[in-house]
XYZ file of C-alpha atoms in Angstrom:
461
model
C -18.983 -14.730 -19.100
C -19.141 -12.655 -21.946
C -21.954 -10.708 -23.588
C -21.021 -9.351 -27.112
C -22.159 -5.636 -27.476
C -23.812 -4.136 -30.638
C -22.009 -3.146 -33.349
C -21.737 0.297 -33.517
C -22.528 0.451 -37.214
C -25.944 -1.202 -35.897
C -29.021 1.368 -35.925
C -30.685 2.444 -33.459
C -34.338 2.985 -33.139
C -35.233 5.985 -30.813
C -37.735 8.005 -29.053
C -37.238 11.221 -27.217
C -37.888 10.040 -23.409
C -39.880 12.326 -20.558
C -38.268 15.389 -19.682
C -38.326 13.173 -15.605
C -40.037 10.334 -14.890
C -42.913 9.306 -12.836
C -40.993 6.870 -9.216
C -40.772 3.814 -10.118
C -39.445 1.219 -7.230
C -35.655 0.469 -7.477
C -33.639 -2.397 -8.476
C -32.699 -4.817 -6.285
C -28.928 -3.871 -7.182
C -29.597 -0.176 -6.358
C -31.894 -0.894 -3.273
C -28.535 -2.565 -2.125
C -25.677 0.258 -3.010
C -28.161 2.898 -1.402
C -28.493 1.016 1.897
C -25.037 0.325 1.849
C -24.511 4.437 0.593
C -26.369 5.007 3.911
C -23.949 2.493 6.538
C -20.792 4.194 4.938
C -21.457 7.587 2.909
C -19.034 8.165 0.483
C -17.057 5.527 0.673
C -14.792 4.671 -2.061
C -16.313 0.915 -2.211
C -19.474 2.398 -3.848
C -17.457 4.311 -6.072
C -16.308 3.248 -9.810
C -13.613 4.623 -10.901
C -12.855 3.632 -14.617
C -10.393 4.414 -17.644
C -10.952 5.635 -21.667
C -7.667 5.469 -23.279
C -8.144 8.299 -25.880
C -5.629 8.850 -29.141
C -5.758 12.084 -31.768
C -5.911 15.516 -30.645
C -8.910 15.870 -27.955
C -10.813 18.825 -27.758
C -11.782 19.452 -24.027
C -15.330 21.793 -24.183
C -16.400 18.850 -27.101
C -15.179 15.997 -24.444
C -17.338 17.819 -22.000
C -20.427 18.201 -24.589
C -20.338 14.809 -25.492
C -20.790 13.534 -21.458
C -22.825 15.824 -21.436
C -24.943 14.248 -24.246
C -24.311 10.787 -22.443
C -26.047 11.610 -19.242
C -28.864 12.591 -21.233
C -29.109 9.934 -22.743
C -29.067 7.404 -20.210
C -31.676 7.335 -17.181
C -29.319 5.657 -14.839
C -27.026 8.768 -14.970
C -29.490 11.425 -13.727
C -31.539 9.240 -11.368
C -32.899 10.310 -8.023
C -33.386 8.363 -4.933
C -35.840 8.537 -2.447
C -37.381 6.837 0.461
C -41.140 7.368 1.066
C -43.850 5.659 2.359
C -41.613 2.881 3.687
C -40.543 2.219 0.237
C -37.550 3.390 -1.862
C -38.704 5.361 -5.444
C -36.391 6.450 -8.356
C -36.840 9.423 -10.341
C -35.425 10.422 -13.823
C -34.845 14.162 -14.065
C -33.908 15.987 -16.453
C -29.986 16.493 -17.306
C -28.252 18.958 -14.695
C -25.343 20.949 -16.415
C -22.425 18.969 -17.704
C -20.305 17.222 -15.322
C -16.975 17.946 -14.206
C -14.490 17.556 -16.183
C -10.885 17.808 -13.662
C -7.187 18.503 -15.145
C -4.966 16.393 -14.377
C -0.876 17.154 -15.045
C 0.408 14.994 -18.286
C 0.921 11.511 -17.191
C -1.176 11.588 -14.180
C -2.031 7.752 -13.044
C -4.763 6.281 -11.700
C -3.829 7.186 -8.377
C -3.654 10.626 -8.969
C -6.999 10.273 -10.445
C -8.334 9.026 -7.956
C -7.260 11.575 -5.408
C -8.487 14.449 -7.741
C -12.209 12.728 -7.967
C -11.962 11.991 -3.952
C -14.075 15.014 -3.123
C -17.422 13.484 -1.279
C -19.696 16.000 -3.159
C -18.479 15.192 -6.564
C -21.546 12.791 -6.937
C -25.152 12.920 -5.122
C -27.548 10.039 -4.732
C -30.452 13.007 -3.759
C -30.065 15.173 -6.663
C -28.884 12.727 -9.608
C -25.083 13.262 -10.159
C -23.602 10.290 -10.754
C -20.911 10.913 -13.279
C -17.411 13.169 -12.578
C -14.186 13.272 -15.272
C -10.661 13.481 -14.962
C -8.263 14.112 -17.776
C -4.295 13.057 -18.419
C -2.742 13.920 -21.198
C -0.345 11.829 -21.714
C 3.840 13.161 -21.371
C 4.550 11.389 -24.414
C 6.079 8.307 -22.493
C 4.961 5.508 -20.469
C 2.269 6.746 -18.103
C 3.407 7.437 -14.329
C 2.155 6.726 -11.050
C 2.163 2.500 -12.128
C -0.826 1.229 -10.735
C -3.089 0.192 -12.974
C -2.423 2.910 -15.760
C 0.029 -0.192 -16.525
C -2.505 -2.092 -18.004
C -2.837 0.237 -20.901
C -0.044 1.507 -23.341
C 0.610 5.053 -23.827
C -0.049 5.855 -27.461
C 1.901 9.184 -27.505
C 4.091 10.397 -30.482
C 5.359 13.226 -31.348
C 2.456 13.429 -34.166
C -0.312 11.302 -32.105
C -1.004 12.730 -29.107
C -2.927 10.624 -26.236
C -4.728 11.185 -23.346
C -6.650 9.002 -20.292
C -10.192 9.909 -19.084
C -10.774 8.668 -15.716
C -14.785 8.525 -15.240
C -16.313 8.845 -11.665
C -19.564 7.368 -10.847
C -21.661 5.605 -8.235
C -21.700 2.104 -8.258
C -25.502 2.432 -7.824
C -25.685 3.305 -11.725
C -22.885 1.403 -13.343
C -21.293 -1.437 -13.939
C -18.463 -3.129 -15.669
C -20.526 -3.435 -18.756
C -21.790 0.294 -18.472
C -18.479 1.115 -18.935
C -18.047 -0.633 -22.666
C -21.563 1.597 -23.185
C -20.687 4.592 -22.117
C -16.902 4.784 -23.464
C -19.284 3.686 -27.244
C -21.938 6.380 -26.455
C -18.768 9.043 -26.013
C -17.416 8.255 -28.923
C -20.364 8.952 -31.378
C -21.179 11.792 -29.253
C -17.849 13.212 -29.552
C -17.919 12.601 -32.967
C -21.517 14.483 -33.783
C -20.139 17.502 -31.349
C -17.251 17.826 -33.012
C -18.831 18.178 -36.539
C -21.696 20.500 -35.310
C -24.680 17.335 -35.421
C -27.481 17.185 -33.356
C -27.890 13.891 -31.045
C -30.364 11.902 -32.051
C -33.062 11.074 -29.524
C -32.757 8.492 -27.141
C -33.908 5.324 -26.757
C -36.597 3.800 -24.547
C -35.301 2.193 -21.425
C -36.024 -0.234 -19.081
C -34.588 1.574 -16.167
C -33.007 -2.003 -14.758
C -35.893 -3.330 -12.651
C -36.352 -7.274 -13.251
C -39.488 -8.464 -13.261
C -40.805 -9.971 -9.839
C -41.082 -13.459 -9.509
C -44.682 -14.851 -8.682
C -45.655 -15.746 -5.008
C -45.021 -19.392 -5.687
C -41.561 -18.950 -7.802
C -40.323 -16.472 -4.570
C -41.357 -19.930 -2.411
C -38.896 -22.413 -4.787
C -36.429 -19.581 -4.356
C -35.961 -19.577 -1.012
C -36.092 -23.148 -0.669
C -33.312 -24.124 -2.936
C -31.249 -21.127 -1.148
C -32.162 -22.283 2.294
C -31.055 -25.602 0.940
C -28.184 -24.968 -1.025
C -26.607 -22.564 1.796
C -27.637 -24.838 4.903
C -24.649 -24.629 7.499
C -22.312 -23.051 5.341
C -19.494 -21.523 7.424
C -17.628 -18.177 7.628
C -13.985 -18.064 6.532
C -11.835 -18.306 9.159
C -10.073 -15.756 10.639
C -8.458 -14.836 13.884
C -10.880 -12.661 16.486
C -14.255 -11.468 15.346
C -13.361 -10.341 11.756
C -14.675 -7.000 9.965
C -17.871 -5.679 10.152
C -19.660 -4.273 6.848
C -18.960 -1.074 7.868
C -15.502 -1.529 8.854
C -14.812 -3.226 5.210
C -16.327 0.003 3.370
C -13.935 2.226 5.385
C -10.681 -0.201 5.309
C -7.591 1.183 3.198
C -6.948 -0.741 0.347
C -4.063 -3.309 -0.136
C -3.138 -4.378 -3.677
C -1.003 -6.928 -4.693
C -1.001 -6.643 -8.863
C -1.330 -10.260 -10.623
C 0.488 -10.917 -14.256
C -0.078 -14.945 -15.346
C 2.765 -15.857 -17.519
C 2.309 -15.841 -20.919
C 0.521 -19.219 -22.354
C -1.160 -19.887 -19.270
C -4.300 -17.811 -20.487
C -4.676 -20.418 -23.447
C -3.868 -23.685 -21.044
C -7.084 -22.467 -19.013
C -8.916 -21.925 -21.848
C -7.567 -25.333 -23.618
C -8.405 -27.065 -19.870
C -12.251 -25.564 -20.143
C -12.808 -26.714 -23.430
C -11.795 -30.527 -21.834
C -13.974 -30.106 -18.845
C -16.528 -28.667 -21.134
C -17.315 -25.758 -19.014
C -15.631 -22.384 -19.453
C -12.960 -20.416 -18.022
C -14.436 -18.638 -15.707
C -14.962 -22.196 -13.787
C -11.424 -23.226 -14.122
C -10.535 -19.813 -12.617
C -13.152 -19.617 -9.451
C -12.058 -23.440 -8.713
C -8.451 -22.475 -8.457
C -9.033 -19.524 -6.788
C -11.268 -21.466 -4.267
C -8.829 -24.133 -3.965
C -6.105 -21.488 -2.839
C -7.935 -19.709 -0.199
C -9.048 -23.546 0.840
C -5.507 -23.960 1.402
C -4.194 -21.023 3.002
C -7.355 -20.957 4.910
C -7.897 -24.313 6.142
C -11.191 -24.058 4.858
C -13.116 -26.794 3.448
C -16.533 -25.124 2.876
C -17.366 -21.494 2.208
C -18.905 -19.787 -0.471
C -17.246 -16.956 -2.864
C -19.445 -14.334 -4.159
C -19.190 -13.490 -7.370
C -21.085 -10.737 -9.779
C -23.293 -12.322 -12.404
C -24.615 -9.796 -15.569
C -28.304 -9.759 -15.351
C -28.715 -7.473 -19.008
C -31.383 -8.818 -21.000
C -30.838 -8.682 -25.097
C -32.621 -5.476 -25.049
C -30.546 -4.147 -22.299
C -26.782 -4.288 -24.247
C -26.423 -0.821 -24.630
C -27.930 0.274 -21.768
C -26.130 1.957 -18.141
C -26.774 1.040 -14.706
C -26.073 -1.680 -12.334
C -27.293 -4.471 -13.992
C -25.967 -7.428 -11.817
C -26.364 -9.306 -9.217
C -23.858 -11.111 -6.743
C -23.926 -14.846 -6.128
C -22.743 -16.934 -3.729
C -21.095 -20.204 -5.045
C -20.682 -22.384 -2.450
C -17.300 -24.578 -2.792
C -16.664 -27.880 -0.734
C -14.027 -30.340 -0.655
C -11.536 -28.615 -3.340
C -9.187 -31.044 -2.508
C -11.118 -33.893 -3.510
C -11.307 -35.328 -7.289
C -14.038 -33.750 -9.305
C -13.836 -30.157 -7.827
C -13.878 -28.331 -11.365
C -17.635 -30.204 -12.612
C -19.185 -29.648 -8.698
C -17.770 -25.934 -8.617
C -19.270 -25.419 -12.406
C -22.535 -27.092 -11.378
C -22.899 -25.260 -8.394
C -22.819 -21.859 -9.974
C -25.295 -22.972 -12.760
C -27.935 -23.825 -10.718
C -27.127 -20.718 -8.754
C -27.665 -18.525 -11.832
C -30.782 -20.741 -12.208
C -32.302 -19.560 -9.353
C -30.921 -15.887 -9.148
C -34.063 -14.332 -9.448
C -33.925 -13.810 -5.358
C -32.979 -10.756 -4.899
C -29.271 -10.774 -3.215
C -31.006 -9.342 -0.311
C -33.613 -11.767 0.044
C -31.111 -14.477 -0.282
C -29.313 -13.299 2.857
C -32.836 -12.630 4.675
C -33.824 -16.140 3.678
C -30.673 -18.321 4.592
C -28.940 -15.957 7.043
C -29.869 -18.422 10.593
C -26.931 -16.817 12.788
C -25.995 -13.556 14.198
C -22.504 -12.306 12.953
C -21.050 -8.570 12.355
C -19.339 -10.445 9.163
C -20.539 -10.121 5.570
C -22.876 -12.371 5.080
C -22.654 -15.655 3.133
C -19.402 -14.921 1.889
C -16.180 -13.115 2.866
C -14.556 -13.659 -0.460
C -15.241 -12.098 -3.671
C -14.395 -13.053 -7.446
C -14.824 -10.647 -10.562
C -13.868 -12.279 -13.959
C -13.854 -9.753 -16.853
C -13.610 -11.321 -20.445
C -15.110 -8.962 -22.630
C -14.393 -7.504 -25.842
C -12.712 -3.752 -25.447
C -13.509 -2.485 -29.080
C -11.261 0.569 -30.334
C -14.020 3.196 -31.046
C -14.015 5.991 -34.228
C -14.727 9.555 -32.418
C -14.527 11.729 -35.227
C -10.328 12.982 -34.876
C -9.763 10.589 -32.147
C -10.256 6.711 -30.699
C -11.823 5.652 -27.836
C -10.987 2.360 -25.927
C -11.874 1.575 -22.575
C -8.621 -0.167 -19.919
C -8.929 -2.261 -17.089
C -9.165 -0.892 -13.392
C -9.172 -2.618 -10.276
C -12.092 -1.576 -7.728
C -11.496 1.604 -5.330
C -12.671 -0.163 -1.869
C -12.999 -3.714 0.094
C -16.387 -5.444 -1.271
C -15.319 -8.587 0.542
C -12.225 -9.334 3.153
C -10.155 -10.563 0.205
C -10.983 -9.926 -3.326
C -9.729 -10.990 -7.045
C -10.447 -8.920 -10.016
C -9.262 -11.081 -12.756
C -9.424 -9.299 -16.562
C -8.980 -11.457 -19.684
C -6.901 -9.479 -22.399
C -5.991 -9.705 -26.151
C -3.885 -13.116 -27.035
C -6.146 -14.311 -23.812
C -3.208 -12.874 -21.461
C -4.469 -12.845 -17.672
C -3.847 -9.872 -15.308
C -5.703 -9.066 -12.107
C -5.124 -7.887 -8.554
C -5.943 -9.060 -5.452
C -7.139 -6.817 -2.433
C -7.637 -6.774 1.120
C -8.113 -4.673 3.678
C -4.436 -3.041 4.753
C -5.407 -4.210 8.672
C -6.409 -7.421 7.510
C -5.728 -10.775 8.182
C -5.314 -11.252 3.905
C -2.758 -8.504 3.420
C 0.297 -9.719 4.027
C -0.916 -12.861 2.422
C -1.853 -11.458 -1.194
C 1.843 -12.820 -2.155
C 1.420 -16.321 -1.114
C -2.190 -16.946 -2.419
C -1.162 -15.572 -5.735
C 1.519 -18.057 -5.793
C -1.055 -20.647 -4.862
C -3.619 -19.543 -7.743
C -0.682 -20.375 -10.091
C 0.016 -23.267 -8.975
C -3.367 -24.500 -8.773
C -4.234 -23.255 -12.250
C -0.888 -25.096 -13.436
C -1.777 -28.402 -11.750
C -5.093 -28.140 -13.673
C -4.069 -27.027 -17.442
C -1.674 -29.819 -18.887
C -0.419 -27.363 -20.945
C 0.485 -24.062 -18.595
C 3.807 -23.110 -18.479
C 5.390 -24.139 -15.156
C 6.803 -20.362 -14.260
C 5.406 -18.858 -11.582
C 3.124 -15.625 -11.953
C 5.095 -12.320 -12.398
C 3.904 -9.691 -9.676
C 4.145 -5.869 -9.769
């Protein structure tokens, strides 16, 4: 699902915001992340790590500047969260000082990164620090550590240096798509630091609260939820399975995913014939492999859905939503068109708050997630290269810090239309000594469903 960003040779029109804000209520998305915040502080599934590949010779007190500039400029980053009157407020403040910029040794991997930014104090919810840096320069050679510092290509020369900046924040004020903003926001920041310019004020924002649907709307809501989730199971596992808080405190197991080459286009080429696009050729397969490892024949897979408006594109914070797409009989002919259809008329009635949902259609006790135990992420969009002034900006893929779900599948659609991903599970699991074989079974149910994939299996790292 992609959603093109603005140029960055588009103007901007701007107003200087309120030094802080008056509370406003939160999101539905933050309500959610602050609860969760609350069940397991600091754990590393609220946290967003990400990656800027930078290339030209970086200054570090400008790099620093130009966050600096960032936060400023977005709400989301120096937000404040409160609970009062039985009701949870969010305040814009003003910028604190600039964030944190770590070193990290040349050719330090996401790992490392990740270690380095581990401190639990690096961000706080109560007094609006959301945003921490780390910086790699890079050795001159292929970055260490592997991970997923392998998705990018170290740009180094002898002439050219490089560098990675690992960014930090709380999943409460970012998303994927904040990323693309912020790494674009950098850059012309940067760029104005580094040649003594002013930024220009900011723009107005819409600090990320959807409108409320009306009192009979909330009614057709929960009816097509209660109806559309009726009965659905759990799925299955051996003994009581994880509790939310046990998931947000699990180590991480990842099992790194690289399609072979062509089978990117054979998806795409198998969309266009179903006339519905990737992403639903993708979620069916994936369905239709934990289906048969599983033994399930009805569950639903969450996946997050982009709820940006147009006037939202360049804006930071969590702007999403997660929806459960309920998948039956995967086996049986037709599964593509009924997985597609289902996850349409989900996004036509995602106005429910993910919350609500689970209120509304939740009829059984269980220490489980609820509604689903399996999550998809699909990532398809455009990584521009951005002008900085001396150097380039481009943002990298990264796989998620923490267990979301009890089995997980970033998937992250490349240049050429190349597909890489990981799947995760909890290391104490029932999944994680089965990441292997349902990779294997993804392939082969994405083969069995492009006429024109290449028959190889998918190469793991």
């Amino acid at each position: 699902m992609r959603l093109e960003l603005p140029s960055q040779q588009q103007p901007h029109r701007y107003q200087q915001p309120e030094p802080q804000s008056q509370p406003r209520p939160v999101s539905p998305a933050e309500r959610q992340f602050w609860f969760a915040e609350r069940i397991a502080p600091g754990s590393p599934a609220w946290r967003v790590l990400s990656a800027i590949r930078v290339e030209g010779p970086l200054d570090r007190a400008a790099l620093t500047e130009a966050a600096r500039r960032v936060v400023a400029r977005h709400p989301a980053l120096r937000s404040v969260f409160t609970a009062e009157g039985g009701r949870l407020l969010r305040t814009v403040v003003p910028a604190a000082a600039e964030p944190p910029l770590l070193p990290l040794a040349p050719g330090a991997g996401f790992r490392d990164a990740e270690r380095a930014l581990s401190a639990p104090d690096l961000l706080d919810l109560d007094h609006g620090r959301h945003l921490a840096l780390a910086l790699a320069p890079d050795p001159g050679a292929a970055e260490a550590d592997g991970a997923p510092d392998t998705y990018a290509t170290a740009t180094a020369t002898a002439t050219v240096p490089a560098a990675t900046l690992y960014v930090l924040t709380h999943h409460i004020a970012y998303d994927g798509l904040s990323h693309e903003v912020f790494t674009a926001d950098l850059a012309r920041a940067y760029a104005r630091t580094v040649a003594g310019e002013p930024e220009p004020p900011a723009p107005p924002r819409s600090h990320g609260t959807p409108p409320e649907p009306s009192a009979a709307r909330r009614e057709e809501l929960v009816a097509y939820w209660r109806a559309a989730l009726d009965g659905v199971p759990d799925l299955p596992v051996e003994g009581p399975g994880p509790s939310q808080r046990e998931l947000a405190g699990a180590e991480v197991r990842t099992h790194r995913v690289r399609f072979a080459d062509g089978l990117g286009p054979a998806v795409r080429d198998a969309a266009r014939r179903a006339a519905c696009p990737p992403f639903a050729v993708l979620l069916t397969a994936y369905g239709q492999a934990l289906a048969e490892l599983s033994g399930a024949d009805d569950f639903c897979v969450g996946t997050p859905v982009s709820l940006r408006t147009p006037d939202q594109a360049d804006e930071i914070g969590c702007l999403l939503t997660t929806l459960p797409v309920r998948l039956r009989n995967l086996d049986a002919p037709g599964a593509l068109p009924r997985a597609w259809e289902t996850f349409t008329d989900g996004v036509l009635h995602m106005e429910l708050p993910y919350d609500e949902t689970v209120r509304a259609t939740r009829t059984r006790p269980s220490r489980r997630m609820p509604l689903h135990q399996a999550l998809f992420a699909y990532e398809s969009w455009q990584r521009p290269l951005h002008p900085a002034g001396p150097v380039r900006m481009h943002t990298v893929p990264v796989y998620p810090l923490g267990a979301q779900a009890e089995i997980q599948f970033q998937l992250n659609e490349l240049p050429g239309a190349r597909l890489e991903g990981v799947l995760q599970a909890p290391a104490d699991g029932v999944w994680a000594d089965r990441l292997p074989a349902l990779a294997a079974a993804v392939t082969r149910r994405l083969v069995a469903s492009a006429p024109n994939a290449p028959t190889t299996e998918e190469k793991v790292r």
